[in-house]
Amino acid sequence: MRPKIICHMVTSIDGKLHPSRFTGPAAGVDAARLRKHYDEVSAKFGAQGWMCGRVTMQEISKGKARTTTGPGITSREPFIGDRRDRDLAVAIDPHGKVHYGQDHLHGDHAVAVLSEEVSDAYLAELQEDGVSYLFAGPDGRDLAKAMDALSKTFGVKTLLLEGGAAINGAFLKAGLIDEISVLIHPAVDGLAGVETIFEYQGGPEERPGAGQALRHLHTETLEGGMVWLRYRVETAPAQE
């Protein structure tokens, strides 16, 4: 059984994701206090880890590719590193592009979710770093399988999905999001084409959220004017 997945994001009021582009706070509003809200709200969920896509994880890890000292790994069985009592930092990285250089990110144990098509040398690199990994099917798109494996292997009950836009969209399309938590920053971006919360990579006829509905759970205005919205994702009622 897969873990409960909560998509937890912070956006401008126009739904954009890059804080460096946001308008500045109003006079008397502490920007540092606004930034702290995200982690404070995250802690309320009691999650055992967090997930993001390849691009976001590359920005966090800042690791570099290297030549491994031993032979490549030919098997496509999961590898479990030394998690100890740490939370998980899960990268959805089908093509094996994230490099770590260590077994943790922000103190959380690194876990890579891969396709079976990644190279033997890349798997050897992960094992040298102590990074755990598992597989989401031959092409890395079987997210449900990967989430089941995370639960079974690590005993995870709740995970936070923290973007970016494409991976959020993929989880939405797969029907794997149980709740959506959004912190609306008192700011705007305003530019067309900047990433929003969900951006599924599909054709214009697709409806990634089809068959799903949102039930309001909570609204709270936080210090500095940030607004926290929380919704449960449910099966949409049948249309008459």
Coordinates of C-alpha atoms in Angstrom, one line a residue:
M1 CA 0.0 0.0 0.0
R2 CA 1.5 3.3 -1.0
P3 CA 2.0 6.2 1.4
K4 CA -0.3 9.2 1.7
I5 CA 1.0 11.9 -0.6
I6 CA 0.5 15.6 0.1
C7 CA 1.5 18.1 -2.6
H8 CA 2.9 21.0 -0.5
M9 CA 3.8 24.1 -2.4
V10 CA 4.3 27.9 -2.0
T11 CA 3.2 30.2 -4.9
S12 CA 2.6 33.8 -5.7
I13 CA -1.1 34.8 -5.9
D14 CA -0.9 34.1 -9.7
G15 CA 0.2 30.6 -9.0
K16 CA 3.9 30.9 -10.0
L17 CA 6.7 29.0 -8.4
H18 CA 9.9 31.0 -8.5
P19 CA 10.3 33.2 -5.4
S20 CA 13.2 35.0 -6.9
R21 CA 10.7 36.6 -9.3
F22 CA 8.1 37.6 -6.7
T23 CA 7.3 41.2 -5.9
G24 CA 8.8 42.2 -2.5
P25 CA 6.9 42.3 0.8
A26 CA 4.9 45.4 1.9
A27 CA 6.4 47.8 4.3
G28 CA 6.7 46.3 7.8
V29 CA 6.4 42.7 6.6
D30 CA 9.4 40.6 7.4
A31 CA 10.5 38.6 4.3
A32 CA 12.5 36.1 6.5
R33 CA 9.3 35.4 8.5
L34 CA 7.4 34.7 5.3
R35 CA 10.1 32.2 4.2
K36 CA 9.9 30.3 7.5
H37 CA 6.2 29.5 7.1
Y38 CA 6.8 26.7 4.5
D39 CA 8.9 24.6 6.8
E40 CA 6.7 25.3 9.8
V41 CA 3.6 24.1 7.9
S42 CA 5.5 21.1 6.5
A43 CA 6.3 19.9 10.1
K44 CA 2.5 19.8 10.9
F45 CA 2.0 16.9 8.5
G46 CA 4.3 14.4 10.3
A47 CA 5.7 13.1 7.0
Q48 CA 8.6 10.7 6.8
G49 CA 10.1 12.4 3.8
W50 CA 9.7 14.6 0.7
M51 CA 9.9 14.2 -3.0
C52 CA 10.7 16.3 -6.0
G53 CA 11.6 16.0 -9.6
R54 CA 15.0 15.7 -11.3
V55 CA 15.4 19.4 -12.0
T56 CA 14.6 20.5 -8.5
M57 CA 16.8 17.8 -7.0
Q58 CA 19.8 18.8 -9.2
E59 CA 19.5 22.3 -7.8
I60 CA 19.6 21.0 -4.3
S61 CA 22.3 18.3 -4.6
K62 CA 24.8 20.2 -6.7
G63 CA 26.7 17.0 -7.2
K64 CA 29.0 16.3 -10.1
A65 CA 29.3 13.2 -12.4
R66 CA 32.4 11.1 -11.9
T67 CA 34.0 7.8 -12.9
T68 CA 33.4 5.1 -10.4
T69 CA 36.2 2.9 -9.1
G70 CA 34.5 -0.5 -9.4
P71 CA 32.4 -2.4 -12.0
G72 CA 29.0 -1.3 -13.0
I73 CA 25.8 -2.7 -11.5
T74 CA 24.1 -5.0 -13.9
S75 CA 21.1 -6.1 -11.8
R76 CA 18.0 -3.9 -11.6
E77 CA 17.1 -4.8 -8.0
P78 CA 16.5 -2.1 -5.5
F79 CA 19.5 -1.0 -3.4
I80 CA 19.0 0.1 0.2
G81 CA 21.6 2.3 1.8
D82 CA 22.1 3.1 5.5
R83 CA 19.0 5.2 6.2
R84 CA 19.4 5.1 10.0
D85 CA 16.6 7.2 11.5
R86 CA 16.5 9.8 8.9
D87 CA 13.6 11.1 6.8
L88 CA 13.8 10.5 3.1
A89 CA 14.7 12.9 0.3
V90 CA 13.2 11.2 -2.8
A91 CA 14.2 12.2 -6.4
I92 CA 12.0 11.2 -9.3
D93 CA 14.8 10.8 -11.8
P94 CA 13.9 8.3 -14.6
H95 CA 17.1 8.9 -16.6
G96 CA 19.6 9.0 -13.8
K97 CA 20.8 12.6 -14.2
V98 CA 21.1 13.7 -10.5
H99 CA 24.5 13.3 -8.9
Y100 CA 24.8 13.3 -5.1
G101 CA 28.3 12.7 -3.8
Q102 CA 26.9 11.8 -0.4
D103 CA 23.9 9.8 0.9
H104 CA 21.8 12.7 2.2
L105 CA 20.3 16.1 1.3
H106 CA 19.6 18.6 4.0
G107 CA 20.3 15.7 6.4
D108 CA 17.6 13.4 4.9
H109 CA 18.6 10.1 3.3
A110 CA 18.6 10.3 -0.5
V111 CA 16.5 7.8 -2.5
A112 CA 16.5 7.8 -6.3
V113 CA 13.4 6.6 -8.3
L114 CA 14.8 5.4 -11.6
S115 CA 13.9 3.7 -14.9
E116 CA 15.5 0.3 -15.6
E117 CA 17.2 2.0 -18.5
V118 CA 19.8 3.9 -16.5
S119 CA 23.4 2.9 -17.0
D120 CA 25.2 0.3 -14.9
A121 CA 27.9 2.9 -14.1
Y122 CA 25.3 5.3 -12.7
L123 CA 24.0 2.6 -10.3
A124 CA 27.6 2.0 -9.2
E125 CA 27.9 5.7 -8.5
L126 CA 24.8 5.7 -6.4
Q127 CA 26.0 2.7 -4.4
E128 CA 29.4 4.3 -3.8
D129 CA 27.5 7.4 -2.5
G130 CA 25.3 5.3 -0.3
V131 CA 22.2 6.6 -2.1
S132 CA 19.2 4.1 -2.0
Y133 CA 17.4 3.5 -5.3
L134 CA 14.4 1.7 -6.6
F135 CA 12.7 1.4 -10.0
A136 CA 9.5 2.7 -11.5
G137 CA 9.2 0.2 -14.3
P138 CA 11.2 -0.1 -17.5
D139 CA 10.7 3.6 -18.5
G140 CA 10.5 5.1 -15.1
R141 CA 6.8 6.1 -15.5
D142 CA 5.2 3.6 -13.1
L143 CA 4.9 6.0 -10.2
A144 CA 2.4 3.9 -8.4
K145 CA 4.8 1.0 -8.4
A146 CA 7.5 3.2 -7.0
M147 CA 5.3 4.6 -4.3
D148 CA 4.3 1.0 -3.2
A149 CA 8.0 0.1 -3.1
L150 CA 8.8 3.1 -0.9
S151 CA 6.1 2.2 1.5
K152 CA 7.2 -1.5 1.6
T153 CA 10.9 -0.9 1.8
F154 CA 11.1 2.1 4.2
G155 CA 7.8 1.9 6.1
V156 CA 6.8 5.4 4.9
K157 CA 3.2 6.4 5.7
T158 CA 3.2 10.0 4.5
L159 CA 5.4 11.8 1.9
L160 CA 5.4 15.5 0.8
L161 CA 5.5 16.1 -2.9
E162 CA 7.3 19.4 -3.4
G163 CA 7.5 19.9 -7.1
G164 CA 8.5 21.1 -9.6
A165 CA 5.6 21.7 -11.9
A166 CA 6.1 18.7 -14.2
I167 CA 6.4 16.1 -11.5
N168 CA 3.4 17.5 -9.7
G169 CA 1.5 17.2 -12.9
A170 CA 2.6 13.6 -13.4
F171 CA 1.4 12.6 -9.9
L172 CA -1.9 14.4 -10.5
K173 CA -2.4 12.6 -13.8
A174 CA -1.6 9.3 -12.1
G175 CA -4.2 9.9 -9.3
L176 CA -1.5 9.6 -6.6
I177 CA -2.1 12.9 -4.7
D178 CA -4.2 12.7 -1.6
E179 CA -4.0 16.3 -0.4
I180 CA -3.0 19.6 -1.8
S181 CA -1.4 22.2 0.6
V182 CA -0.7 25.6 -0.9
L183 CA 0.9 28.6 0.8
I184 CA 0.0 31.7 -1.1
H185 CA 2.8 34.3 -0.8
P186 CA 1.6 37.9 -0.7
A187 CA 3.3 38.6 -4.1
V188 CA 2.8 38.4 -7.8
D189 CA 5.1 37.3 -10.7
G190 CA 3.0 38.3 -13.7
L191 CA 5.0 36.9 -16.5
A192 CA 3.4 34.4 -19.0
G193 CA 5.1 31.1 -19.3
V194 CA 6.6 30.9 -15.8
E195 CA 6.0 27.5 -14.1
T196 CA 2.8 27.0 -12.1
I197 CA 1.9 24.3 -9.5
F198 CA 0.8 21.6 -12.0
E199 CA 2.1 21.3 -15.5
Y200 CA 1.4 17.9 -16.9
Q201 CA 3.3 17.2 -20.2
G202 CA 0.5 16.1 -22.5
G203 CA -1.6 17.0 -25.4
P204 CA -4.2 19.8 -25.3
E205 CA -7.1 17.3 -25.2
E206 CA -5.8 15.7 -21.9
R207 CA -7.3 16.5 -18.5
P208 CA -4.8 15.5 -15.9
G209 CA -7.2 16.1 -13.0
A210 CA -10.2 14.3 -14.6
G211 CA -12.2 12.2 -12.2
Q212 CA -10.9 14.1 -9.2
A213 CA -12.4 16.7 -7.0
L214 CA -11.1 18.9 -4.2
R215 CA -12.7 19.2 -0.7
H216 CA -11.7 22.2 1.4
L217 CA -10.1 21.3 4.7
H218 CA -8.5 24.4 6.1
T219 CA -7.8 28.1 5.4
E220 CA -5.5 30.1 7.6
T221 CA -4.0 33.5 7.3
L222 CA -0.4 33.5 8.6
E223 CA 1.8 36.2 9.9
G224 CA 2.7 38.7 7.1
G225 CA -0.3 37.9 5.0
M226 CA 0.6 34.5 3.7
V227 CA -2.5 32.3 3.3
W228 CA -2.5 28.6 3.8
L229 CA -5.0 26.5 1.9
R230 CA -5.5 22.8 2.3
Y231 CA -7.7 20.5 0.3
R232 CA -8.4 16.7 0.2
V233 CA -8.4 15.1 -3.3
E234 CA -11.4 12.9 -3.7
T235 CA -13.0 10.9 -6.5
A236 CA -15.3 13.3 -8.4
P237 CA -19.0 12.4 -8.2
A238 CA -20.6 10.9 -11.3
Q239 CA -22.2 13.5 -13.6
E240 CA -25.9 13.1 -14.2

